[in-house]
Short mmCIF file of C-alpha atoms in Angstrom, two decimals:
data_model
loop_
_atom_site.label_atom_id
_atom_site.label_comp_id
_atom_site.label_asym_id
_atom_site.label_seq_id
_atom_site.Cartn_x
_atom_site.Cartn_y
_atom_site.Cartn_z
CA MET Q 216 -3.58 -43.16 77.11
CA LYS Q 217 -1.16 -40.37 76.29
CA HIS Q 218 0.25 -42.59 73.58
CA PHE Q 219 -3.11 -42.97 71.89
CA ARG Q 220 -3.66 -39.25 71.85
CA HIS Q 221 -0.43 -38.82 69.97
CA ILE Q 222 -1.48 -41.32 67.38
CA GLY Q 223 -4.85 -39.66 67.19
CA LEU Q 224 -3.29 -36.24 66.63
CA ALA Q 225 -0.96 -37.64 64.02
CA LEU Q 226 -3.94 -39.21 62.25
CA VAL Q 227 -5.88 -35.98 62.34
CA ALA Q 228 -2.85 -34.12 61.09
CA THR Q 229 -2.27 -36.48 58.18
CA PHE Q 230 -5.94 -36.35 57.31
CA ALA Q 231 -5.96 -32.58 57.42
CA MET Q 232 -2.85 -32.43 55.25
CA SER Q 233 -4.18 -34.76 52.60
CA GLN Q 234 -7.42 -32.85 52.70
CA ALA Q 235 -5.52 -29.59 52.17
CA GLY Q 236 -3.55 -31.19 49.37
CA ALA Q 237 -6.71 -32.26 47.58
CA GLU Q 238 -8.22 -28.84 48.05
CA GLU Q 239 -5.26 -27.03 46.51
CA LEU Q 240 -5.69 -28.74 43.19
CA THR Q 241 -8.32 -26.63 41.50
CA GLY Q 242 -8.36 -24.54 38.37
CA THR Q 243 -5.18 -24.28 36.36
CA LEU Q 244 -3.03 -26.39 38.73
CA LYS Q 245 -5.48 -29.28 38.54
CA ASN Q 246 -5.64 -28.97 34.79
CA ILE Q 247 -1.86 -29.01 34.48
CA LYS Q 248 -1.61 -32.06 36.77
CA ASP Q 249 -4.34 -33.91 34.85
CA THR Q 250 -2.93 -33.23 31.41
CA GLY Q 251 0.76 -33.19 32.31
CA ALA Q 252 1.13 -30.08 30.16
CA ILE Q 253 1.25 -26.31 30.53
CA THR Q 254 0.62 -23.89 27.67
CA LEU Q 255 2.50 -20.64 27.28
CA GLY Q 256 1.25 -17.88 25.02
CA PHE Q 257 3.99 -16.04 23.16
CA ARG Q 258 4.16 -13.04 20.84
CA ASP Q 259 5.88 -13.26 17.46
CA SER Q 260 7.50 -9.84 17.44
CA SER Q 261 7.66 -8.27 20.88
CA ILE Q 262 11.44 -7.91 20.88
CA PRO Q 263 13.10 -8.64 23.31
CA PHE Q 264 10.27 -9.86 25.52
CA SER Q 265 8.76 -12.59 23.40
CA TYR Q 266 9.47 -13.20 19.73
CA LEU Q 267 10.53 -15.75 17.14
CA ASP Q 268 14.22 -16.20 16.39
CA ASP Q 269 15.59 -17.34 13.04
CA ASN Q 270 14.70 -20.97 13.82
CA GLN Q 271 11.08 -19.92 14.42
CA LYS Q 272 11.63 -20.74 18.09
CA SER Q 273 10.02 -18.44 20.64
CA VAL Q 274 12.61 -16.72 22.78
CA GLY Q 275 12.84 -13.60 24.91
CA PHE Q 276 13.05 -12.08 28.38
CA ALA Q 277 9.44 -12.92 29.27
CA MET Q 278 9.86 -16.45 27.85
CA ASP Q 279 12.86 -17.04 30.15
CA ILE Q 280 10.80 -15.94 33.12
CA CYS Q 281 7.92 -18.20 32.08
CA TYR Q 282 10.23 -21.21 31.84
CA LYS Q 283 11.32 -20.50 35.46
CA VAL Q 284 7.65 -20.45 36.45
CA VAL Q 285 7.14 -23.77 34.65
CA ASP Q 286 9.98 -25.27 36.73
CA ALA Q 287 8.30 -24.05 39.90
CA VAL Q 288 4.91 -25.45 38.86
CA LYS Q 289 6.55 -28.78 38.10
CA LYS Q 290 8.15 -28.83 41.52
CA GLU Q 291 4.92 -27.77 43.25
CA LEU Q 292 2.93 -30.55 41.63
CA LYS Q 293 5.78 -33.06 42.15
CA LEU Q 294 5.70 -34.04 38.49
CA ASP Q 295 8.56 -35.96 36.86
CA LYS Q 296 7.75 -34.57 33.51
CA LEU Q 297 5.86 -31.46 32.47
CA GLU Q 298 5.29 -30.86 28.82
CA VAL Q 299 5.48 -27.20 27.71
CA LYS Q 300 3.19 -26.32 24.85
CA LEU Q 301 3.60 -23.04 23.02
CA ASN Q 302 0.74 -21.09 21.46
CA PRO Q 303 1.14 -17.86 19.51
CA VAL Q 304 -1.04 -14.94 20.60
CA THR Q 305 -1.62 -11.39 19.38
CA SER Q 306 -3.00 -8.49 21.27
CA ALA Q 307 -6.40 -9.33 19.83
CA THR Q 308 -6.36 -13.04 20.76
CA ARG Q 309 -4.62 -13.06 24.13
CA ILE Q 310 -7.80 -12.54 26.17
CA PRO Q 311 -10.07 -15.05 24.40
CA LEU Q 312 -7.30 -17.70 24.50
CA MET Q 313 -6.67 -17.02 28.18
CA ALA Q 314 -10.40 -17.08 28.99
CA ASN Q 315 -11.14 -20.32 27.18
CA GLY Q 316 -8.19 -22.10 28.75
CA THR Q 317 -6.01 -22.45 25.66
CA ILE Q 318 -3.09 -20.69 27.34
CA ASP Q 319 -2.17 -20.72 31.03
CA LEU Q 320 0.43 -17.91 31.02
CA GLU Q 321 0.87 -15.05 28.56
CA CYS Q 322 4.57 -14.27 28.23
CA GLY Q 323 4.92 -10.94 26.46
CA SER Q 324 4.85 -7.22 26.96
CA THR Q 325 1.35 -6.65 28.32
CA THR Q 326 0.83 -3.53 30.44
CA ASN Q 327 -0.65 -4.29 33.82
CA ASN Q 328 -3.33 -1.69 34.62
CA ALA Q 329 -6.33 -1.46 36.88
CA GLU Q 330 -8.88 -1.66 34.08
CA ARG Q 331 -7.36 -4.89 32.73
CA GLN Q 332 -7.23 -6.40 36.22
CA LYS Q 333 -11.02 -6.55 36.11
CA GLN Q 334 -10.60 -9.23 33.42
CA VAL Q 335 -7.28 -11.00 34.13
CA ALA Q 336 -4.58 -11.28 36.78
CA PHE Q 337 -0.87 -10.44 36.51
CA THR Q 338 2.09 -11.78 38.38
CA ASN Q 339 4.99 -9.64 39.69
CA THR Q 340 6.12 -6.92 37.35
CA HIS Q 341 9.02 -7.85 35.04
CA TYR Q 342 9.55 -4.54 33.31
CA LEU Q 343 8.81 -0.87 33.69
CA THR Q 344 8.43 1.35 30.69
CA ALA Q 345 7.53 5.01 30.22
CA SER Q 346 5.85 6.59 27.23
CA ARG Q 347 8.37 8.56 25.14
CA TYR Q 348 8.69 9.45 21.49
CA VAL Q 349 11.10 8.70 18.71
CA PHE Q 350 11.98 11.24 16.03
CA LYS Q 351 14.50 11.78 13.26
CA LYS Q 352 17.62 13.62 14.36
CA SER Q 353 17.18 15.89 11.36
CA SER Q 354 13.80 17.18 12.59
CA GLY Q 355 15.49 19.03 15.46
CA LEU Q 356 12.89 18.32 18.17
CA LYS Q 357 13.97 18.87 21.76
CA SER Q 358 11.02 18.62 24.15
CA ILE Q 359 7.37 17.67 24.17
CA ASP Q 360 6.55 21.35 23.53
CA ASP Q 361 8.31 21.14 20.17
CA LEU Q 362 5.52 18.84 18.99
CA LYS Q 363 3.20 21.88 18.76
CA GLY Q 364 1.12 21.71 15.59
CA LYS Q 365 3.03 18.70 14.25
CA THR Q 366 1.69 15.34 13.16
CA VAL Q 367 2.33 12.70 15.78
CA VAL Q 368 1.57 9.01 15.48
CA SER Q 369 0.89 6.33 18.08
CA THR Q 370 -0.54 2.81 17.98
CA ALA Q 371 -4.34 2.55 18.22
CA GLY Q 372 -5.68 1.03 21.40
CA THR Q 373 -2.55 1.52 23.46
CA THR Q 374 -2.23 3.40 26.75
CA ASN Q 375 0.32 5.56 24.93
CA ILE Q 376 -2.15 7.13 22.51
CA LYS Q 377 -4.35 7.92 25.45
CA GLN Q 378 -1.50 9.70 27.28
CA LEU Q 379 -0.60 11.55 24.10
CA THR Q 380 -4.21 12.74 23.69
CA GLU Q 381 -4.26 13.91 27.28
CA ALA Q 382 -0.97 15.78 26.95
CA ASN Q 383 -2.20 17.35 23.75
CA VAL Q 384 -5.17 18.83 25.58
CA GLU Q 385 -3.30 19.71 28.76
CA LYS Q 386 -0.33 21.44 27.13
CA LYS Q 387 -2.43 22.92 24.30
CA LEU Q 388 -0.09 21.43 21.72
CA GLY Q 389 -2.65 21.34 18.91
CA ALA Q 390 -0.77 18.35 17.48
CA ASN Q 391 -2.47 16.26 14.84
CA ILE Q 392 -2.61 12.77 16.37
CA ILE Q 393 -3.01 9.85 14.01
CA PRO Q 394 -3.50 6.25 15.13
CA ALA Q 395 -1.56 3.42 13.46
CA LYS Q 396 -2.56 -0.23 13.31
CA ASP Q 397 0.63 -1.56 14.93
CA HIS Q 398 4.08 -0.47 16.06
CA ALA Q 399 5.83 -1.36 12.82
CA GLU Q 400 3.38 0.77 10.83
CA ALA Q 401 3.66 3.66 13.25
CA PHE Q 402 7.44 3.59 12.93
CA LEU Q 403 7.05 3.45 9.15
CA MET Q 404 5.07 6.70 9.40
CA VAL Q 405 8.07 8.43 11.00
CA GLU Q 406 10.48 6.76 8.58
CA THR Q 407 8.50 8.08 5.61
CA ASP Q 408 8.02 11.60 7.14
CA ARG Q 409 4.26 11.14 7.39
CA ALA Q 410 4.60 11.99 11.07
CA VAL Q 411 7.43 13.72 12.94
CA ALA Q 412 7.22 11.59 16.08
CA PHE Q 413 5.96 8.23 17.30
CA VAL Q 414 4.83 7.98 20.94
CA MET Q 415 5.27 4.53 22.45
CA ASP Q 416 6.81 2.56 25.34
CA ASP Q 417 10.49 3.52 25.32
CA ILE Q 418 11.75 -0.07 25.14
CA LEU Q 419 9.65 -0.85 22.07
CA LEU Q 420 11.01 2.30 20.44
CA ALA Q 421 14.57 1.18 21.26
CA SER Q 422 13.99 -2.16 19.56
CA LEU Q 423 12.37 -0.53 16.50
CA VAL Q 424 15.30 1.88 16.17
CA ALA Q 425 17.87 -0.90 16.67
CA GLY Q 426 16.19 -2.91 13.92
CA SER Q 427 15.77 -0.03 11.45
CA LYS Q 428 17.83 0.59 8.30
CA SER Q 429 19.82 3.41 9.88
CA PRO Q 430 19.59 3.38 13.68
CA ASP Q 431 21.82 6.47 13.97
CA ASP Q 432 19.18 8.67 12.34
CA TYR Q 433 16.75 8.34 15.24
CA VAL Q 434 16.61 9.76 18.75
CA ILE Q 435 14.37 8.72 21.65
CA SER Q 436 13.14 11.68 23.71
CA LYS Q 437 14.26 12.32 27.25
CA ASP Q 438 10.81 13.76 28.00
CA ALA Q 439 8.25 11.18 29.00
CA PHE Q 440 4.46 11.30 28.68
CA SER Q 441 3.94 9.04 31.67
CA LYS Q 442 5.38 7.52 34.78
CA PRO Q 443 7.00 4.12 34.19
CA GLU Q 444 4.20 1.57 33.79
CA PRO Q 445 4.50 -2.08 34.74
CA TYR Q 446 4.53 -5.04 32.34
CA GLY Q 447 3.28 -8.31 33.81
CA ILE Q 448 2.93 -11.94 32.83
CA MET Q 449 -0.78 -12.52 32.46
CA LEU Q 450 -2.78 -15.37 34.01
CA ARG Q 451 -6.45 -16.18 34.55
CA LYS Q 452 -8.32 -14.22 37.20
CA ASP Q 453 -9.80 -15.89 40.29
CA ASP Q 454 -7.29 -18.71 40.39
CA ALA Q 455 -5.59 -17.94 43.71
CA PRO Q 456 -3.69 -21.25 44.13
CA PHE Q 457 -2.06 -20.98 40.69
CA LYS Q 458 -1.32 -17.28 41.14
CA LYS Q 459 0.32 -18.08 44.49
CA VAL Q 460 2.71 -20.54 42.84
CA VAL Q 461 3.50 -18.18 39.97
CA ASP Q 462 3.98 -15.18 42.26
CA ALA Q 463 6.30 -17.15 44.54
CA ALA Q 464 8.30 -18.33 41.55
CA THR Q 465 8.74 -14.86 40.03
CA ALA Q 466 9.45 -13.27 43.39
CA ALA Q 467 12.17 -15.85 44.11
CA LEU Q 468 13.65 -15.24 40.67
CA TYR Q 469 13.78 -11.44 41.03
CA THR Q 470 15.00 -11.24 44.63
CA SER Q 471 17.74 -13.83 44.11
CA GLY Q 472 19.48 -11.64 41.57
CA GLU Q 473 18.90 -14.15 38.81
CA GLY Q 474 16.21 -11.86 37.37
CA GLU Q 475 18.79 -9.17 36.79
CA LYS Q 476 21.09 -11.66 35.08
CA ILE Q 477 18.34 -12.63 32.68
CA TYR Q 478 17.60 -8.94 32.17
CA ASP Q 479 21.22 -8.24 31.20
CA LYS Q 480 21.14 -11.14 28.75
CA TRP Q 481 18.30 -9.57 26.77
CA PHE Q 482 18.83 -5.81 27.21
CA THR Q 483 22.56 -5.19 27.28
CA GLN Q 484 23.97 -7.94 25.06
CA LYS Q 485 23.56 -9.00 21.47
CA ILE Q 486 20.34 -10.92 20.96
CA PRO Q 487 19.18 -13.19 18.16
CA PRO Q 488 18.33 -13.22 15.33
CA LYS Q 489 20.28 -10.23 13.99
CA GLY Q 490 22.68 -9.68 16.85
CA LEU Q 491 21.05 -6.38 17.86
CA ASN Q 492 22.04 -4.82 21.12
CA LEU Q 493 19.35 -2.73 22.79
CA ASN Q 494 21.85 -1.09 25.16
CA THR Q 495 19.29 -0.48 27.86
CA PRO Q 496 20.77 -1.08 31.31
CA ILE Q 497 18.37 -1.84 34.12
CA SER Q 498 16.62 1.27 35.49
CA PRO Q 499 16.76 2.17 39.21
CA GLU Q 500 12.98 1.74 39.37
CA LEU Q 501 13.11 -1.81 38.04
CA LYS Q 502 16.05 -2.67 40.27
CA HIS Q 503 13.97 -1.52 43.23
CA GLU Q 504 11.00 -3.55 42.00
CA PHE Q 505 13.13 -6.66 41.64
CA ALA Q 506 14.23 -6.25 45.29
CA LYS Q 507 10.58 -5.94 46.40
CA PRO Q 508 8.44 -7.69 43.78
CA THR Q 509 4.85 -6.50 43.37
CA ASP Q 510 1.98 -7.04 40.97
CA SER Q 511 0.54 -3.56 41.55
CA PRO Q 512 -0.97 -1.89 38.45
CA ASN Q 513 -0.37 1.57 39.93
CA PRO Q 514 2.65 3.40 38.43
CA ASP Q 515 2.99 5.36 41.70
CA ASP Q 516 4.02 2.18 43.47
CA TYR Q 517 7.23 1.99 41.47
CA LYS Q 518 9.77 4.56 42.62
CA MET Z 52 -14.63 -20.48 29.96
CA ASN Z 53 -13.22 -18.12 32.56
CA TYR Z 54 -14.39 -14.81 31.09
CA HIS Z 55 -15.80 -11.89 33.05
CA TRP Z 56 -18.72 -10.58 31.08
CA ASN Z 57 -19.43 -6.96 31.67
CA TRP Z 58 -22.15 -5.55 29.46
CA GLY Z 59 -22.16 -2.39 31.55
CA ILE Z 60 -18.78 -1.54 30.00
CA PHE Z 61 -20.49 0.38 27.18
CA PHE Z 62 -21.74 2.97 29.62
CA GLN Z 63 -18.41 3.44 31.38
CA PRO Z 64 -16.24 6.40 30.33
CA ASN Z 65 -13.58 5.52 27.77
CA PRO Z 66 -9.98 6.35 28.58
CA MET Z 67 -9.65 8.80 25.65
CA GLY Z 68 -11.95 11.19 27.49
CA THR Z 69 -14.45 11.26 24.64
CA GLY Z 70 -17.52 10.00 26.51
CA THR Z 71 -18.42 6.38 27.05
CA TYR Z 72 -17.18 3.28 25.24
CA LEU Z 73 -20.48 3.28 23.37
CA ASP Z 74 -19.72 6.81 22.11
CA MET Z 75 -16.38 5.49 20.89
CA LEU Z 76 -18.07 2.72 18.90
CA LEU Z 77 -20.72 5.08 17.53
CA SER Z 78 -18.09 7.55 16.35
CA GLY Z 79 -16.51 4.58 14.54
CA LEU Z 80 -19.86 3.71 13.04
CA VAL Z 81 -20.25 7.26 11.69
CA LEU Z 82 -16.82 6.99 10.07
CA THR Z 83 -17.72 3.59 8.61
CA LEU Z 84 -20.87 5.06 7.08
CA GLU Z 85 -19.04 8.11 5.70
CA THR Z 86 -16.30 6.01 4.19
CA GLY Z 87 -18.74 3.44 2.83
CA MET Z 88 -21.03 6.07 1.26
CA LEU Z 89 -18.23 8.00 -0.41
CA ALA Z 90 -16.64 4.76 -1.64
CA TRP Z 91 -19.98 3.58 -3.02
CA ILE Z 92 -20.58 6.84 -4.91
CA ILE Z 93 -17.09 6.57 -6.44
CA ALA Z 94 -17.64 2.88 -7.22
CA LEU Z 95 -21.01 3.48 -8.86
CA ILE Z 96 -19.83 6.38 -11.06
CA THR Z 97 -16.46 4.97 -12.15
CA GLY Z 98 -17.83 1.45 -12.35
CA SER Z 99 -20.66 2.56 -14.67
CA VAL Z 100 -18.27 4.44 -16.95
CA VAL Z 101 -15.84 1.52 -17.16
CA GLY Z 102 -18.68 -0.96 -17.58
CA VAL Z 103 -20.01 1.02 -20.55
CA LEU Z 104 -16.51 1.31 -22.02
CA ARG Z 105 -16.26 -2.48 -22.04
CA THR Z 106 -19.41 -2.81 -24.18
CA LEU Z 107 -18.66 -0.06 -26.71
CA PRO Z 108 -17.79 -0.99 -30.29
CA SER Z 109 -14.43 0.81 -29.92
CA LYS Z 110 -11.43 -1.56 -29.47
CA GLY Z 111 -9.46 1.03 -27.54
CA ALA Z 112 -12.29 1.61 -25.04
CA ASN Z 113 -12.68 -2.16 -24.56
CA TRP Z 114 -9.00 -2.55 -23.94
CA PHE Z 115 -8.90 0.30 -21.42
CA GLY Z 116 -11.91 -1.10 -19.57
CA PHE Z 117 -10.37 -4.58 -19.52
CA CYS Z 118 -7.06 -3.29 -18.05
CA TYR Z 119 -8.85 -1.18 -15.45
CA VAL Z 120 -10.96 -4.06 -14.21
CA GLU Z 121 -8.09 -6.56 -14.13
CA PHE Z 122 -5.84 -4.08 -12.31
CA PHE Z 123 -8.30 -3.33 -9.55
CA ARG Z 124 -9.92 -6.69 -8.99
CA ASN Z 125 -6.84 -8.90 -9.04
CA MET Z 126 -5.08 -7.36 -6.06
CA PRO Z 127 -6.28 -7.92 -2.49
CA LEU Z 128 -7.95 -4.80 -1.10
CA LEU Z 129 -5.58 -4.82 1.86
CA VAL Z 130 -2.58 -4.62 -0.46
CA GLN Z 131 -4.15 -1.89 -2.55
CA LEU Z 132 -4.82 0.36 0.41
CA PHE Z 133 -1.27 -0.20 1.61
CA LEU Z 134 0.09 0.72 -1.82
CA TRP Z 135 -2.01 3.90 -2.10
CA PHE Z 136 -1.17 5.02 1.38
CA PHE Z 137 2.47 4.11 1.80
CA VAL Z 138 3.99 3.47 -1.60
CA LEU Z 139 2.33 6.03 -3.89
CA PRO Z 140 3.65 9.12 -2.04
CA GLU Z 141 7.19 7.69 -2.26
CA LEU Z 142 6.94 7.39 -6.04
CA LEU Z 143 5.85 11.00 -6.52
CA PRO Z 144 8.29 13.96 -6.58
CA LYS Z 145 9.36 14.72 -3.06
CA SER Z 146 7.28 17.87 -2.52
CA ALA Z 147 4.12 16.32 -3.96
CA GLY Z 148 4.64 13.21 -1.88
CA LEU Z 149 5.10 15.28 1.28
CA TRP Z 150 1.96 17.28 0.48
CA LEU Z 151 0.01 14.06 0.06
CA LYS Z 152 1.36 12.62 3.30
CA GLN Z 153 0.51 15.67 5.35
CA LEU Z 154 -2.99 16.06 3.94
CA PRO Z 155 -5.49 16.24 6.82
CA ASN Z 156 -7.58 13.08 7.15
CA ALA Z 157 -5.31 11.27 4.68
CA PRO Z 158 -6.42 7.80 5.90
CA PHE Z 159 -10.08 8.68 5.31
CA TRP Z 160 -9.60 9.93 1.74
CA THR Z 161 -7.25 7.10 0.88
CA ALA Z 162 -9.68 4.53 2.25
CA ALA Z 163 -12.75 5.99 0.54
CA ILE Z 164 -11.02 6.41 -2.83
CA GLY Z 165 -9.15 3.08 -2.58
CA ILE Z 166 -12.22 1.07 -1.64
CA GLY Z 167 -14.22 3.01 -4.23
CA PHE Z 168 -11.85 2.03 -7.06
CA PHE Z 169 -11.65 -1.57 -5.87
CA MET Z 170 -15.45 -1.86 -5.83
CA SER Z 171 -15.81 0.04 -9.12
CA ALA Z 172 -14.11 -2.85 -10.93
CA ARG Z 173 -16.79 -5.15 -9.58
CA VAL Z 174 -19.60 -2.75 -10.50
CA ALA Z 175 -18.11 -2.48 -14.01
CA VAL Z 176 -18.22 -6.25 -14.50
CA GLN Z 177 -21.80 -6.41 -13.22
CA LEU Z 178 -22.87 -3.64 -15.58
CA GLN Z 179 -21.07 -5.20 -18.52
CA ALA Z 180 -22.89 -8.47 -17.80
CA GLY Z 181 -26.20 -6.59 -17.46
CA ILE Z 182 -25.78 -4.86 -20.81
CA GLY Z 183 -24.54 -8.12 -22.36
CA SER Z 184 -27.68 -9.92 -21.20
CA LEU Z 185 -29.95 -7.59 -23.17
CA PRO Z 186 -31.13 -8.92 -26.52
CA ARG Z 187 -28.94 -7.60 -29.37
CA GLY Z 188 -32.08 -6.20 -30.99
CA GLN Z 189 -32.38 -3.55 -28.31
CA LYS Z 190 -29.29 -1.75 -29.48
CA MET Z 191 -30.26 -2.15 -33.11
CA ALA Z 192 -33.75 -0.85 -32.44
CA ALA Z 193 -32.28 2.20 -30.71
CA THR Z 194 -30.09 2.87 -33.76
CA ALA Z 195 -33.02 2.33 -36.08
CA LEU Z 196 -34.98 4.94 -34.15
CA GLY Z 197 -32.23 7.40 -34.99
CA LEU Z 198 -30.68 7.53 -31.53
CA THR Z 199 -26.92 8.14 -31.29
CA THR Z 200 -24.79 5.70 -29.31
CA VAL Z 201 -24.90 7.98 -26.24
CA GLN Z 202 -28.67 8.33 -26.52
CA GLY Z 203 -29.01 4.60 -27.05
CA TYR Z 204 -27.20 3.92 -23.80
CA ARG Z 205 -28.95 6.70 -21.96
CA TYR Z 206 -32.53 5.89 -22.94
CA VAL Z 207 -32.54 2.19 -23.81
CA LEU Z 208 -29.60 0.07 -22.64
CA LEU Z 209 -28.63 1.50 -19.27
CA PRO Z 210 -32.17 1.80 -17.80
CA MET Z 211 -32.71 -1.89 -18.66
CA ALA Z 212 -29.27 -3.09 -17.55
CA PHE Z 213 -29.36 -1.28 -14.21
CA ARG Z 214 -32.73 -2.78 -13.42
CA ILE Z 215 -31.40 -6.26 -14.16
CA ILE Z 216 -28.29 -5.88 -12.01
CA LEU Z 217 -30.01 -4.20 -9.10
CA PRO Z 218 -30.00 -7.32 -6.85
CA PRO Z 219 -26.28 -8.03 -7.32
CA LEU Z 220 -25.58 -4.32 -6.85
CA THR Z 221 -27.22 -4.59 -3.45
CA SER Z 222 -24.63 -7.12 -2.39
CA GLU Z 223 -21.85 -4.98 -3.84
CA PHE Z 224 -23.13 -2.09 -1.73
CA LEU Z 225 -23.08 -4.33 1.36
CA ASN Z 226 -19.57 -5.42 0.46
CA THR Z 227 -18.48 -1.83 0.20
CA ILE Z 228 -19.67 -1.15 3.72
CA LYS Z 229 -18.04 -4.30 5.06
CA ASN Z 230 -14.78 -3.60 3.20
CA THR Z 231 -14.34 -0.34 5.12
CA ALA Z 232 -13.09 -2.56 7.96
CA VAL Z 233 -9.87 -3.03 5.99
CA ALA Z 234 -9.15 0.65 6.50
CA ILE Z 235 -7.75 0.01 9.97
CA THR Z 236 -4.53 -1.06 8.18
CA ILE Z 237 -3.97 2.60 7.30
CA GLY Z 238 -5.03 3.90 10.68
CA LEU Z 239 -8.66 4.81 10.05
CA LEU Z 240 -10.51 4.26 13.32
CA GLU Z 241 -13.81 3.11 11.89
CA LEU Z 242 -16.15 0.66 13.61
CA THR Z 243 -13.78 -2.33 13.61
CA GLY Z 244 -10.88 -0.07 14.60
CA GLN Z 245 -12.83 1.35 17.53
CA ALA Z 246 -13.90 -2.13 18.64
CA ARG Z 247 -10.24 -3.10 18.64
CA SER Z 248 -9.30 0.00 20.61
CA MET Z 249 -12.02 -0.79 23.12
CA GLN Z 250 -10.68 -4.33 23.46
CA GLU Z 251 -7.13 -3.06 24.03
CA PHE Z 252 -8.19 -0.57 26.66
CA SER Z 253 -10.68 -2.64 28.64
CA PHE Z 254 -9.86 -6.26 27.62
CA GLN Z 255 -13.62 -6.76 27.19
CA VAL Z 256 -13.10 -8.28 23.75
CA PHE Z 257 -16.35 -10.18 23.31
CA GLU Z 258 -18.55 -7.26 24.31
CA ALA Z 259 -16.68 -4.96 21.91
CA PHE Z 260 -16.98 -7.24 18.91
CA THR Z 261 -20.57 -8.28 19.72
CA ALA Z 262 -21.53 -4.63 19.61
CA ALA Z 263 -19.61 -4.08 16.35
CA THR Z 264 -21.31 -7.13 14.79
CA LEU Z 265 -24.76 -5.88 15.79
CA LEU Z 266 -24.05 -2.43 14.40
CA TYR Z 267 -22.86 -3.88 11.05
CA LEU Z 268 -25.97 -6.08 10.89
CA LEU Z 269 -28.18 -3.10 11.63
CA VAL Z 270 -26.64 -0.94 8.94
CA ASN Z 271 -26.74 -3.72 6.37
CA ALA Z 272 -30.38 -4.50 7.26
CA VAL Z 273 -31.23 -0.87 6.49
CA VAL Z 274 -29.36 -1.06 3.18
CA VAL Z 275 -31.07 -4.31 2.14
CA THR Z 276 -34.52 -2.91 2.99
CA ALA Z 277 -33.84 0.33 1.12
CA MET Z 278 -32.57 -1.54 -1.94
CA ARG Z 279 -35.62 -3.84 -1.96
CA PHE Z 280 -37.79 -0.75 -1.86
CA LEU Z 281 -35.84 0.74 -4.76
CA GLU Z 282 -36.13 -2.52 -6.74
CA ARG Z 283 -39.88 -2.51 -6.31
CA HIS Z 284 -40.09 1.16 -7.16
CA VAL Z 285 -38.26 0.90 -10.49
CA ALA Z 286 -39.64 -2.48 -11.57
CA ILE Z 287 -41.36 -2.53 -14.98
CA PRO Z 288 -44.40 -4.85 -14.92
CA GLY Z 289 -43.88 -7.86 -17.14
CA TYR Z 290 -40.17 -7.32 -17.69
CA ILE Z 291 -37.36 -9.48 -16.10
CA THR Z 292 -37.29 -8.32 -12.47
CA GLY Z 293 -40.80 -6.85 -12.64
CA LYS Z 294 -43.86 -8.81 -11.60
#
């Protein structure tokens, strides 16, 4: 009698487990299992997060993280082979391509904020960046107050231009703010003296300066317009099982110390294609985030 | 498709603190209209002058008109605006270049003038074709009446030619308005630019561009109706476009 009950329990348990297994495969995970392929969205010039090297191959800090996630997905689905497809995205196409299922993960430098979380989900933060400005050494700027009455540029549609506008009102700077189409053009405005300063995420400024004709001519401000804001790898909203796998994979990567190793590879050493070195050691805030990974969009959660 | 539609987004405050997202798009629409109108005025005036030059008996005037048209219509508009905005000030003497760069609303003036010149080449070709389509006798009759060349153009040739080319001019006008969208390359936040900003802030890309599309359609519907009205108003009964 007792014996039978054991068998019965075992049967129920197996049934429940297979049931659970079948239930888990919905959304993106099911799609990946069915097609045997996962698609990563990459940016062509978000150095060093996601960009094309001289062989037109997509590389970068966010790409490395995404490949770790791919490994975890492969393990989770117990697949022998998982094909990785790559799809270029721009800031204008990343949402439509994510929504219509063309890409499963967006590996780039997308700021994770509350407003965007209404539309998409983000996994654990992989970078923190504050809004600063770059200027020519010769212009003799020192603090944000020195921007009074000057022409300042930032990229249209970014959180940076919003912070700049707010600071302009708050500190009564009376600066003339002009929007640029993209980062390269905004930097060109400073290069050609059309504007004295360019307000942007500090890491993007560092890469623009490192790639410019004469990197020594430029300085990035100590003053910041914002608290450090999180960058996250983007995925579809309302896909809890997939997010769970991705979150677990990124958390494991960051807490194990491997995240910091990958960080050093892209931010403190020479990177392709031109052998630039961004010379940006890991910040205490990011170190702290790596120890306790979170996908919070709130800058106050990163201290 | 896994997209979260949110049509209410237009009534939510935009992060720039300038009202709602709808206000943002409407301010872009105003800038589109201002740029389009100014560009169209420039295109119509310069285009008419160049178009006339190309039909004059003078070889020099012909040659000038030819060069003007080929220069402005053979380069993509995007490239032209980039050249005017970024390259031209570098070619000028340093102080003049700096003055030009620090001009208030530089993107607006560059866009309006740049698009105006680009479209003027097209207007010039239209007008040349219009004048060319008139019977040769018209010009001769004007001369026989004792009119000078200027008077001949003023009272005989141009009134006929403009009536003939009115329908294609309508589409050039529409093109001028649509071409203002290129001005985002030099940082002018017109309707397309504001739709893109809205998309970057809120990630509601389809709502933003649907609204922009509707606004462009609305503006162009108004233009088409107005031009039809003008066509009917100036039509001469029994002659070409008249009934």
